[in-house]
Coordinates of C-alpha atoms in Angstrom, one line a residue:
X1 CA 33.9 -10.9 73.1
X2 CA 31.5 -10.2 75.9
X3 CA 31.9 -6.3 75.9
X4 CA 31.0 -6.4 72.2
X5 CA 27.5 -7.1 73.0
X6 CA 27.2 -6.6 76.4
X7 CA 24.1 -4.6 77.5
X8 CA 20.7 -5.3 79.5
X9 CA 20.5 -8.9 80.9
X10 CA 20.9 -10.8 84.0
X11 CA 23.8 -10.3 86.4
X12 CA 26.9 -12.1 85.0
X13 CA 27.4 -15.7 85.7
X14 CA 31.6 -15.0 86.3
X15 CA 32.0 -16.1 89.7
X16 CA 28.9 -18.0 90.1
X17 CA 29.9 -21.2 88.2
X18 CA 32.9 -22.8 90.1
X19 CA 35.7 -24.8 88.7
X20 CA 34.4 -28.0 90.0
X21 CA 31.1 -27.3 88.6
X22 CA 32.7 -26.2 85.2
X23 CA 34.4 -29.5 84.9
X24 CA 31.2 -31.5 85.4
X25 CA 29.3 -29.1 83.1
X26 CA 31.7 -29.6 80.4
X27 CA 31.6 -33.2 80.5
X28 CA 27.8 -33.2 79.2
X29 CA 27.2 -33.9 75.7
X30 CA 27.1 -30.7 73.6
X31 CA 23.5 -31.1 72.7
X32 CA 22.6 -31.1 76.5
X33 CA 24.7 -28.2 77.0
X34 CA 22.8 -26.2 74.1
X35 CA 19.7 -27.0 75.4
X36 CA 20.6 -25.5 79.0
X37 CA 22.0 -22.7 77.5
X38 CA 19.0 -22.0 75.6
X39 CA 17.1 -21.7 78.7
X40 CA 14.7 -18.6 78.3
X41 CA 16.2 -16.7 81.3
X42 CA 19.6 -16.6 80.2
X43 CA 20.3 -13.5 78.1
X44 CA 23.3 -12.6 75.6
X45 CA 25.3 -11.1 78.5
X46 CA 25.2 -14.7 80.3
X47 CA 26.1 -16.6 77.1
X48 CA 29.1 -14.3 76.6
X49 CA 30.3 -14.9 80.3
X50 CA 29.7 -18.5 80.0
X51 CA 31.6 -18.8 76.7
X52 CA 34.7 -17.2 78.7
X53 CA 34.8 -19.9 81.2
X54 CA 36.7 -22.4 79.0
X55 CA 37.6 -23.7 75.7
X56 CA 34.7 -26.1 76.0
X57 CA 32.1 -23.9 76.7
X58 CA 33.4 -21.3 74.0
X59 CA 33.1 -24.1 71.3
X60 CA 29.6 -24.9 72.5
X61 CA 28.8 -21.1 72.2
X62 CA 30.2 -20.5 68.7
X63 CA 28.6 -18.2 66.6
X64 CA 27.0 -20.6 64.0
X65 CA 25.6 -22.8 66.7
X66 CA 22.3 -23.3 68.1
X67 CA 22.8 -21.1 71.5
X68 CA 23.5 -17.7 69.6
X69 CA 20.8 -18.6 67.0
X70 CA 18.4 -19.1 70.0
X71 CA 19.5 -15.7 71.6
X72 CA 18.8 -13.7 68.2
X73 CA 15.4 -15.2 67.7
X74 CA 14.3 -14.8 71.2
X75 CA 15.3 -11.0 71.2
X76 CA 14.3 -10.1 67.7
X77 CA 11.3 -12.7 66.7
X78 CA 10.1 -10.4 63.9
X79 CA 13.4 -10.9 61.8
X80 CA 12.6 -14.5 61.4
X81 CA 11.1 -14.0 58.2
X82 CA 14.2 -12.9 56.6
X83 CA 15.8 -16.3 57.1
X84 CA 15.1 -19.5 55.5
X85 CA 14.3 -22.2 58.0
X86 CA 17.3 -24.3 59.3
X87 CA 19.4 -21.9 57.6
X88 CA 23.3 -21.9 58.7
X89 CA 24.2 -18.2 59.7
X90 CA 26.8 -16.7 61.8
X91 CA 24.4 -15.7 64.5
X92 CA 26.7 -13.9 66.9
X93 CA 27.9 -11.7 63.9
X94 CA 24.0 -11.1 63.2
X95 CA 23.5 -10.5 66.8
X96 CA 26.2 -7.9 67.1
X97 CA 25.2 -6.0 63.9
X98 CA 21.3 -5.9 64.9
X99 CA 22.7 -4.8 68.4
X100 CA 24.8 -2.0 67.1
X101 CA 22.2 -0.8 64.5
X102 CA 19.7 -0.2 67.4
X103 CA 21.9 1.8 69.3
X104 CA 22.7 4.0 66.1
X105 CA 19.0 4.1 65.2
X106 CA 17.9 5.2 68.6
X107 CA 20.7 7.8 68.5
X108 CA 19.8 9.3 65.3
X109 CA 15.9 9.3 66.4
X110 CA 16.8 11.3 69.5
X111 CA 19.0 13.6 67.6
X112 CA 16.6 14.2 64.9
X113 CA 13.7 15.0 67.8
X114 CA 16.0 17.9 68.9
X115 CA 17.1 19.4 65.7
X116 CA 14.0 19.5 63.7
X117 CA 11.3 20.3 66.2
X118 CA 10.4 23.6 64.3
X119 CA 9.8 21.8 60.9
X120 CA 6.3 21.8 60.0
X121 CA 6.8 18.7 57.7
X122 CA 10.0 16.9 57.9
X123 CA 12.2 16.9 54.8
X124 CA 15.3 15.0 53.6
X125 CA 16.6 15.1 57.2
X126 CA 16.1 11.4 57.2
X127 CA 18.3 10.7 54.3
X128 CA 21.2 10.3 56.8
X129 CA 19.7 6.9 58.3
X130 CA 20.1 5.6 54.5
X131 CA 23.8 7.0 54.7
X132 CA 24.6 4.9 57.9
X133 CA 24.8 1.8 55.4
X134 CA 23.0 -0.6 57.8
X135 CA 20.7 -3.5 56.8
X136 CA 17.4 -1.9 56.1
X137 CA 15.4 -4.8 57.7
X138 CA 17.3 -4.0 61.0
X139 CA 16.6 -0.4 60.8
X140 CA 12.9 -1.0 60.4
X141 CA 12.8 -3.5 63.1
X142 CA 14.4 -1.2 65.6
X143 CA 11.9 1.8 64.6
X144 CA 9.0 -1.0 65.1
X145 CA 10.6 -1.8 68.4
X146 CA 10.5 1.9 69.5
X147 CA 6.8 2.4 68.2
X148 CA 5.4 -0.6 70.1
X149 CA 6.9 0.1 73.5
X150 CA 5.1 1.6 76.4
X151 CA 2.2 3.3 74.7
X152 CA 2.2 6.3 77.2
X153 CA 6.1 6.9 77.4
X154 CA 8.3 8.3 74.9
X155 CA 5.8 9.9 72.7
X156 CA 8.5 12.3 71.2
X157 CA 10.8 9.4 70.3
X158 CA 7.8 7.5 68.8
X159 CA 6.8 10.5 66.6
X160 CA 10.1 10.8 64.9
X161 CA 10.5 6.9 64.7
X162 CA 7.2 6.9 62.9
X163 CA 8.4 9.6 60.6
X164 CA 11.6 7.9 59.9
X165 CA 9.9 4.6 59.0
X166 CA 7.4 6.3 56.7
X167 CA 10.3 8.0 54.8
X168 CA 12.4 4.5 54.7
X169 CA 9.4 2.6 53.4
X170 CA 8.4 5.2 50.8
X171 CA 12.1 5.0 49.5
X172 CA 11.8 1.3 49.2
X173 CA 8.3 1.6 47.5
X174 CA 9.7 4.2 44.8
X175 CA 12.8 1.8 43.9
X176 CA 10.1 -1.1 43.5
X177 CA 7.8 1.2 41.2
X178 CA 10.8 2.4 39.1
X179 CA 11.8 -1.4 38.7
X180 CA 8.3 -2.0 37.9
X181 CA 8.1 0.7 35.2
X182 CA 11.1 -0.7 33.6
X183 CA 9.3 -3.9 32.9
X184 CA 8.1 -4.5 29.2
X185 CA 4.6 -2.9 28.9
X186 CA 2.9 -6.4 28.3
X187 CA 4.4 -7.7 31.6
X188 CA 3.0 -4.7 33.8
X189 CA 0.0 -5.8 35.7
X190 CA -2.3 -2.8 36.6
X191 CA -3.2 -4.7 40.0
X192 CA 0.6 -4.6 41.0
X193 CA 0.6 -0.8 39.9
X194 CA -2.4 -0.1 41.9
X195 CA -0.6 -1.8 45.0
X196 CA 2.4 0.2 45.0
X197 CA 0.4 3.2 44.8
X198 CA -1.5 2.2 47.6
X199 CA 1.6 1.1 49.4
X200 CA 3.3 4.6 49.1
X201 CA 0.2 6.4 50.3
X202 CA 0.0 4.3 53.3
X203 CA 3.6 3.0 53.9
X204 CA 2.8 2.0 57.5
X205 CA -0.1 -0.3 56.7
X206 CA 0.5 -4.0 56.2
X207 CA -0.1 -4.2 52.4
X208 CA 1.6 -6.6 50.0
X209 CA 1.1 -7.9 46.3
X210 CA 0.7 -11.4 48.0
X211 CA -1.9 -10.4 50.5
X212 CA -4.0 -8.4 47.7
X213 CA -3.6 -11.4 45.4
X214 CA -4.7 -13.9 47.8
X215 CA -7.7 -11.7 48.5
X216 CA -8.4 -11.6 44.7
X217 CA -8.0 -15.5 44.4
X218 CA -10.7 -16.1 46.8
X219 CA -12.9 -13.8 44.8
X220 CA -12.0 -15.8 41.8
X221 CA -13.1 -19.1 43.2
X222 CA -16.5 -17.6 44.3
X223 CA -17.1 -16.6 40.5
X224 CA -16.0 -20.1 39.7
X225 CA -18.4 -21.4 41.9
X226 CA -21.2 -19.4 40.5
X227 CA -20.0 -20.3 37.1
X228 CA -20.1 -23.9 37.8
X229 CA -23.9 -23.8 38.6
X230 CA -24.5 -22.3 35.1
X231 CA -22.0 -24.4 33.1
X232 CA -20.1 -27.3 34.7
X233 CA -18.1 -28.0 32.0
X234 CA -16.9 -24.3 31.5
X235 CA -13.1 -24.2 30.7
X236 CA -12.4 -21.3 33.1
X237 CA -13.2 -24.0 35.9
X238 CA -9.9 -25.7 34.8
X239 CA -7.7 -23.0 35.2
X240 CA -5.1 -23.3 37.7
X241 CA -4.2 -20.1 39.8
X242 CA -1.6 -18.3 37.8
X243 CA -2.2 -19.7 34.6
X244 CA -2.5 -17.4 31.5
X245 CA -5.6 -18.5 29.4
X246 CA -7.8 -16.6 27.1
X247 CA -11.2 -17.6 26.2
X248 CA -12.1 -17.1 22.4
X249 CA -15.7 -18.2 22.4
X250 CA -17.9 -15.1 23.1
X251 CA -20.8 -17.2 24.7
X252 CA -18.0 -18.6 27.1
X253 CA -16.8 -15.0 27.9
X254 CA -20.5 -13.6 28.3
X255 CA -21.0 -16.6 31.1
X256 CA -17.9 -15.5 32.9
X257 CA -19.1 -11.9 33.0
X258 CA -22.4 -12.7 34.3
X259 CA -21.1 -14.9 37.0
X260 CA -18.3 -12.0 37.9
X261 CA -21.1 -9.5 38.1
X262 CA -23.5 -11.7 40.2
X263 CA -20.7 -12.5 42.8
X264 CA -19.2 -8.8 42.8
X265 CA -22.3 -6.7 43.2
X266 CA -25.1 -9.0 44.4
X267 CA -23.2 -11.6 46.6
X268 CA -20.4 -9.3 47.8
X269 CA -22.1 -6.1 47.7
X270 CA -19.3 -4.1 45.8
X271 CA -20.6 -0.6 44.8
X272 CA -19.4 2.9 43.6
X273 CA -18.8 5.4 46.5
X274 CA -21.2 7.9 45.2
X275 CA -21.7 9.9 48.8
X276 CA -18.0 10.2 49.5
X277 CA -16.7 9.9 46.1
X278 CA -13.6 12.3 47.0
X279 CA -12.5 10.0 50.0
X280 CA -9.0 9.0 49.1
X281 CA -9.8 5.4 50.4
X282 CA -11.8 4.9 47.4
X283 CA -8.5 4.6 45.5
X284 CA -6.6 2.3 47.7
X285 CA -6.8 -1.3 46.5
X286 CA -6.8 -2.7 50.1
X287 CA -9.5 -0.4 51.2
X288 CA -11.6 -1.2 48.3
X289 CA -11.1 -5.0 49.1
X290 CA -11.8 -4.1 52.7
X291 CA -15.1 -1.8 52.2
X292 CA -16.4 -3.3 49.2
X293 CA -16.4 0.4 47.9
X294 CA -14.7 2.5 45.1
X295 CA -14.5 4.9 42.3
X296 CA -14.6 3.9 38.7
X297 CA -11.1 3.4 38.4
X298 CA -10.2 1.3 41.3
X299 CA -13.1 -0.8 40.8
X300 CA -12.1 -1.3 37.0
X301 CA -8.9 -2.5 38.1
X302 CA -10.5 -4.9 40.3
X303 CA -13.1 -6.2 37.8
X304 CA -10.6 -6.3 35.0
X305 CA -8.0 -8.4 37.1
X306 CA -10.6 -11.0 38.1
X307 CA -12.1 -11.3 34.4
X308 CA -8.6 -12.1 33.2
X309 CA -8.2 -14.5 35.8
X310 CA -11.2 -16.3 34.3
X311 CA -9.9 -15.9 30.6
X312 CA -11.9 -12.9 29.5
X313 CA -9.6 -10.0 28.2
X314 CA -11.1 -6.5 29.1
X315 CA -9.1 -3.3 28.4
X316 CA -9.0 -0.1 30.4
X317 CA -10.7 2.9 28.7
X318 CA -9.3 6.5 29.8
X319 CA -13.0 7.8 29.4
X320 CA -13.2 11.3 30.7
X321 CA -14.8 11.8 34.3
X322 CA -15.5 8.1 34.3
X323 CA -13.2 5.4 33.9
X324 CA -14.3 2.3 31.8
X325 CA -13.5 -1.1 30.4
X326 CA -14.0 -2.3 26.9
X327 CA -14.9 -5.8 26.0
X328 CA -14.3 -6.6 22.1
X329 CA -17.2 -8.2 20.3
X330 CA -15.6 -8.7 17.1
X331 CA -12.3 -10.7 16.1
X332 CA -9.2 -9.3 18.0
X333 CA -7.6 -6.2 16.4
X334 CA -10.5 -4.2 15.7
X335 CA -10.4 -0.6 16.7
X336 CA -14.1 0.4 15.6
X337 CA -15.4 1.5 18.8
X338 CA -18.9 0.0 17.7
X339 CA -17.3 -3.3 18.0
X340 CA -17.0 -3.0 21.7
X341 CA -19.2 -3.3 24.8
X342 CA -18.1 -0.9 27.7
X343 CA -18.5 -2.1 31.1
X344 CA -19.1 0.2 34.0
X345 CA -17.4 -1.3 37.1
X346 CA -18.8 1.8 39.0
X347 CA -22.5 1.2 37.8
X348 CA -22.6 -2.7 39.0
X349 CA -20.7 -3.9 35.9
X350 CA -23.6 -2.5 33.4
X351 CA -22.8 -3.1 29.7
X352 CA -22.9 0.1 27.4
X353 CA -22.7 1.1 23.9
X354 CA -20.5 3.9 22.7
X355 CA -23.4 6.1 22.7
X356 CA -24.5 5.4 26.0
X357 CA -21.3 6.0 27.5
X358 CA -21.6 9.6 26.4
X359 CA -24.8 9.9 28.3
X360 CA -22.9 9.1 31.5
X361 CA -20.9 12.3 31.1
X362 CA -23.6 14.5 29.5
X363 CA -21.6 15.4 26.2
X364 CA -20.2 14.0 23.1
X365 CA -16.2 13.0 22.8
X366 CA -14.0 12.1 19.9
X367 CA -13.4 8.3 19.1
X368 CA -9.8 8.9 20.8
X369 CA -11.5 8.6 24.1
X370 CA -12.7 5.2 23.4
X371 CA -9.0 3.9 23.0
X372 CA -7.4 1.2 25.2
X373 CA -4.5 2.4 27.3
X374 CA -1.6 0.8 29.0
X375 CA -1.0 0.2 32.5
X376 CA 1.4 3.3 33.0
X377 CA -1.3 5.5 31.8
X378 CA -3.9 3.8 34.2
X379 CA -1.5 4.6 37.2
X380 CA -1.3 8.1 36.0
X381 CA -4.9 8.8 36.1
X382 CA -5.2 6.7 39.4
X383 CA -2.5 9.1 41.0
X384 CA -3.9 12.2 39.3
X385 CA -7.2 11.5 41.1
X386 CA -5.3 11.4 44.4
X387 CA -3.4 14.6 43.5
X388 CA -6.7 16.3 42.7
X389 CA -7.9 15.2 46.1
X390 CA -4.9 16.6 47.9
X391 CA -5.3 19.9 46.0
X392 CA -8.7 20.3 47.1
X393 CA -8.2 19.4 50.8
X394 CA -8.4 21.8 53.5
X395 CA -4.9 22.7 53.8
X396 CA -4.1 20.6 56.7
X397 CA -1.1 18.2 57.2
X398 CA -3.4 15.2 56.1
X399 CA -4.0 16.9 52.9
X400 CA -0.4 18.3 52.3
X401 CA 0.7 14.6 52.9
X402 CA -1.4 13.2 50.3
X403 CA -0.5 16.0 48.0
X404 CA 3.2 15.4 48.5
X405 CA 2.8 11.5 48.1
X406 CA 0.8 11.8 45.0
X407 CA 3.3 14.2 43.4
X408 CA 6.1 11.7 44.3
X409 CA 4.4 9.0 42.6
X410 CA 3.4 10.9 39.4
X411 CA 6.7 12.7 39.0
X412 CA 8.3 9.2 39.4
X413 CA 6.2 7.8 36.5
X414 CA 6.2 11.1 34.4
X415 CA 9.3 13.0 35.6
X416 CA 9.0 15.7 32.7
X417 CA 5.8 17.1 33.6
X418 CA 6.5 20.8 34.2
X419 CA 2.8 21.6 35.6
X420 CA 3.5 19.1 38.6
X421 CA 7.2 20.1 38.9
X422 CA 6.0 23.6 39.5
X423 CA 3.4 22.4 41.9
X424 CA 5.9 20.3 43.9
X425 CA 8.4 23.3 44.1
X426 CA 5.6 25.6 45.2
X427 CA 4.4 23.0 47.7
X428 CA 7.8 22.5 49.3
X429 CA 8.5 26.3 49.3
X430 CA 5.1 26.8 51.0
X431 CA 6.0 24.2 53.6
X432 CA 9.5 25.6 54.2
X433 CA 11.2 22.2 53.5
X434 CA 13.9 20.7 51.2
X435 CA 15.2 24.2 49.9
X436 CA 17.9 22.7 48.3
X437 CA 15.7 20.1 46.5
X438 CA 13.3 23.1 45.4
X439 CA 16.5 24.5 43.5
X440 CA 17.1 21.2 41.8
X441 CA 13.4 21.3 40.7
X442 CA 13.4 24.7 39.5
X443 CA 16.5 24.2 37.6
X444 CA 14.8 21.1 36.0
X445 CA 11.7 23.3 35.0
X446 CA 13.7 25.9 33.6
X447 CA 15.7 23.4 31.4
X448 CA 12.3 21.8 30.2
X449 CA 10.4 25.0 29.7
X450 CA 12.3 28.2 29.5
X451 CA 8.7 30.1 29.2
X452 CA 8.4 29.4 33.1
X453 CA 11.2 31.9 33.7
X454 CA 9.1 34.3 35.7
X455 CA 7.7 31.6 38.3
X456 CA 11.1 30.0 38.6
X457 CA 12.9 33.3 39.1
X458 CA 10.5 34.2 42.1
X459 CA 10.8 31.0 44.0
X460 CA 14.6 30.9 43.3
X461 CA 15.0 34.2 44.9
X462 CA 12.7 33.3 48.0
X463 CA 14.4 30.1 48.3
X464 CA 17.8 31.4 48.3
X465 CA 16.5 33.7 51.0
X466 CA 15.1 30.7 53.0
X467 CA 18.4 28.9 52.8
X468 CA 20.1 32.0 54.3
X469 CA 17.5 32.1 57.1
X470 CA 18.2 28.7 58.1
X471 CA 21.9 29.4 58.3
X472 CA 20.9 32.1 61.1
X473 CA 18.0 30.5 62.9
X474 CA 16.0 33.0 65.2
X475 CA 15.7 31.5 68.8
X476 CA 12.2 30.5 69.6
X477 CA 10.3 33.1 71.8
X478 CA 10.3 32.1 75.6
X479 CA 6.9 32.7 77.2
X480 CA 7.1 33.2 81.2
X481 CA 4.0 33.2 82.9
X482 CA 5.3 35.6 85.4
X483 CA 5.7 38.2 83.2
X484 CA 3.2 41.2 83.4
X485 CA 1.7 40.8 79.8
X486 CA 1.0 37.2 80.5
X487 CA -0.7 37.4 83.9
X488 CA -4.4 36.7 82.5
X489 CA -3.0 33.3 81.1
X490 CA -5.1 30.9 83.3
X491 CA -4.2 27.4 81.6
X492 CA -0.6 25.9 81.2
X493 CA 0.7 23.8 78.4
X494 CA -0.2 20.0 78.8
X495 CA -3.4 20.5 80.4
X496 CA -6.6 18.2 79.1
X497 CA -9.2 20.4 78.2
X498 CA -13.0 20.5 77.4
X499 CA -15.0 22.4 74.9
X500 CA -18.1 23.2 76.6
X501 CA -20.7 23.4 73.9
X502 CA -19.1 21.3 71.4
X503 CA -18.0 18.8 73.8
X504 CA -14.7 18.0 71.8
X505 CA -11.6 17.2 74.2
X506 CA -8.0 18.6 73.5
X507 CA -4.7 19.4 75.1
X508 CA -3.1 22.7 75.0
X509 CA 0.5 23.0 73.4
X510 CA 0.7 26.5 73.2
X511 CA -0.6 29.9 74.1
X512 CA -0.7 33.8 73.2
X513 CA -1.7 36.3 75.8
X514 CA -3.9 38.0 73.0
X515 CA -5.3 36.8 69.8
X516 CA -2.5 36.8 67.2
X517 CA -4.7 35.8 64.0
X518 CA -5.3 38.2 61.2
X519 CA -8.4 40.5 61.2
X520 CA -9.9 38.4 58.3
X521 CA -9.8 35.3 60.7
X522 CA -11.0 37.1 63.7
X523 CA -14.0 38.4 61.7
X524 CA -14.8 35.0 60.0
X525 CA -14.8 33.1 63.5
X526 CA -16.9 35.7 65.1
X527 CA -14.3 36.6 67.8
X528 CA -16.0 39.8 68.7
X529 CA -19.1 38.1 69.9
X530 CA -17.0 36.6 72.9
X531 CA -17.4 38.5 76.1
X532 CA -13.7 39.5 76.1
X533 CA -13.3 39.3 72.3
X534 CA -9.8 39.1 71.0
X535 CA -8.3 40.8 74.1
X536 CA -7.9 37.6 76.2
X537 CA -5.3 34.9 76.1
X538 CA -6.0 32.2 73.2
X539 CA -4.6 28.7 73.1
X540 CA -3.1 26.4 70.4
X541 CA -4.9 22.9 71.2
X542 CA -4.6 19.5 69.7
X543 CA -8.1 18.0 69.3
X544 CA -9.3 14.4 69.6
X545 CA -10.6 14.4 66.0
X546 CA -7.1 15.0 64.9
X547 CA -7.4 18.9 64.0
X548 CA -5.6 21.7 65.4
X549 CA -7.4 24.8 66.8
X550 CA -7.1 28.2 68.3
X551 CA -9.4 28.6 71.0
X552 CA -10.1 31.5 73.4
X553 CA -9.7 31.3 77.2
X554 CA -13.3 31.7 78.0
X555 CA -14.2 28.8 75.7
X556 CA -12.1 26.4 77.6
X557 CA -12.2 24.6 80.9
X558 CA -10.2 21.6 82.3
X559 CA -11.5 18.2 81.7
X560 CA -13.0 16.7 85.0
X561 CA -11.8 13.1 83.9
X562 CA -8.5 13.6 81.9
X563 CA -7.7 11.1 79.1
X564 CA -5.4 10.6 76.3
X565 CA -5.7 12.6 73.2
X566 CA -5.6 10.7 70.0
X567 CA -3.8 13.1 67.8
X568 CA -1.0 12.3 65.3
X569 CA 1.1 15.4 66.6
X570 CA 1.0 14.8 70.3
X571 CA 4.6 13.5 70.3
X572 CA 5.8 16.4 68.7
X573 CA 5.1 18.4 71.7
X574 CA 4.7 16.0 74.6
X575 CA 7.0 13.1 75.8
X576 CA 4.7 11.2 77.9
X577 CA 1.0 11.1 79.4
X578 CA 1.0 11.1 83.0
X579 CA -2.5 10.0 83.8
X580 CA -4.0 13.5 84.4
X581 CA -1.9 15.7 81.9
X582 CA 0.8 15.6 79.2
X583 CA 4.4 16.3 80.2
X584 CA 6.3 18.7 77.7
X585 CA 9.1 17.6 76.0
X586 CA 12.6 19.1 76.4
X587 CA 12.0 21.4 73.1
X588 CA 8.4 22.8 74.5
X589 CA 10.0 23.1 77.9
X590 CA 12.2 25.6 76.7
X591 CA 9.7 27.8 75.2
X592 CA 7.3 27.7 78.2
X593 CA 9.6 27.0 81.2
X594 CA 7.1 28.1 83.9
X595 CA 4.3 26.2 82.8
X596 CA 5.8 22.7 83.6
X597 CA 5.1 23.1 87.5
X598 CA 2.0 25.1 86.9
X599 CA 0.4 22.2 84.9
X600 CA 0.6 19.7 87.7
X601 CA -0.6 22.4 90.4
X602 CA -3.6 23.1 88.2
X603 CA -4.5 19.5 87.9
X604 CA -4.0 18.9 91.6
X605 CA -6.4 21.7 92.3
X606 CA -8.9 20.9 89.8
X607 CA -9.1 17.3 91.4
X608 CA -9.5 19.2 95.1
X609 CA -12.3 21.1 93.7
X610 CA -14.2 17.9 92.2
X611 CA -13.5 15.4 95.0
X612 CA -16.6 14.2 97.0
X613 CA -16.8 15.9 100.1
X614 CA -15.1 19.2 99.2
X615 CA -18.7 20.5 99.2
X616 CA -18.5 21.7 95.5
X617 CA -18.2 19.1 93.5
X618 CA -20.8 19.7 91.0
X619 CA -19.6 23.3 90.4
X620 CA -17.7 24.2 87.4
X621 CA -13.8 25.3 88.2
X622 CA -13.4 28.7 89.6
X623 CA -11.4 29.8 86.5
X624 CA -14.3 29.2 84.4
X625 CA -16.8 31.6 85.5
X626 CA -17.7 33.2 81.8
X627 CA -19.4 31.6 79.0
X628 CA -17.4 29.0 77.1
X629 CA -17.4 28.4 73.3
X630 CA -14.4 27.2 71.6
X631 CA -13.4 28.9 68.4
X632 CA -12.1 26.6 65.8
X633 CA -9.0 27.4 63.8

């Protein structure tokens, strides 16, 4: 039994406990033996060895007993939430399974880091994690263990562990969303749908329906407190959390709406984000609650949910360019647009007539735009907003990720939207990922709309070429600093650099002996204004602000006090931070084999020049005699 879970731990107890000691030990009551064997210093290998001493100790250390339960809880405390208190469980079996999962996950992460280094955005490579058939919560716990280990070490392992965790959580959220969409329309909560959207776009954040609901309950209690001042006998004050209750009296409804406006916009200072309208955080419900700011649709979901908790039924209205809520002023069932008051949650709960709604957007609309919509339509508009933000992004990984996430959500809700299916296929094609899935999407588009034959045919042809190319990958170029064409390259991969004029900090992860960008880029970036123009080494750098740039050698200087660079892609290229520089990982070392020794040498030389007593500690490094100005990519 010992070999099945053996691993790290204290030296074996075999040979330490004599036969005489064992006899005395086994005379003790079971409860006392369990107490002794639950001593924190003992690890699983010790318990295995103790249980091999005799039948008595083996019985005390049985799988469903206290000893192995203690070992399990001690080693994996995060997993306790998956078990009921005092649950009878085969803890030895659970321990073995979790131990085995940890080994398999770590091996998989290590293999992925080697195989997919060249991917711009990781694709369906992580599906193999699911195919292992391991308990999902065990996989996630091991990935979190990797992520929470020594901050400066195993950066590449953490990078891919984070990618895998992102993927696994998103897959789980998609399953929850599909189950949500299968519910009857009347049971679908706009708040729960908004939380699912939030979770999918932020899978690494701690966002749950329960935590969001708890915050909503806190606001509800504040509204009740305000309502009690106005009308101590108001029936909404007697509503228990979770009860379904509808106020029929219009005056009582008005009192709730007034109290709600007072709490949200005066007491809690919620507001529409007019100055940073296209920030995706405005669409995430947990951020709306945290920052007290949002856009019309996110604030409307918040407002509508709170009103319904207090007995006022408001309906969402898919008004163009400005999401609204409508509040019926006549007996239920009326569809006359003039029988409703329209509430602008973005405008501090302002109440509008149908005509005044048109003033918000500056033009007239038909009566159809004043109709109430269901929860699915609310989610489509919410996701559509995120999709548009992703499309108007700067073409960096962050905007691509938002575009991918919002497309996934939109097509889960509306899987036959040809426009967005084509956009998804083009996005994957552009990023060079999931070519097999691209072909599936294109086949689906062709079946839905044969008129798309031209666009589909073009993408099919080039995707097949991409698949063929992947079967015969080109080996990465190896750059040796000793080569004649590279002799002007002064800085090496892993060095922490500083932009002299703008002041940003960065780390080098690649270089070219001459600028390799297009003539258009060179003109736009005014490279010709540099003293050496484009005919000098250029460096790929990860910048502290999260951007990636391409900077001329004369624009950079080694940082006098190297520090860690908080860039999300650091782990893709480096294995650890060694106080003065980053250590390139295995993949990067194969591309720049001679940079590794040079990095440390450059760092030591820099420190020697800057050390007090050297006579020139205030001078710039000898390699930086020219004018420096970084050119952003």
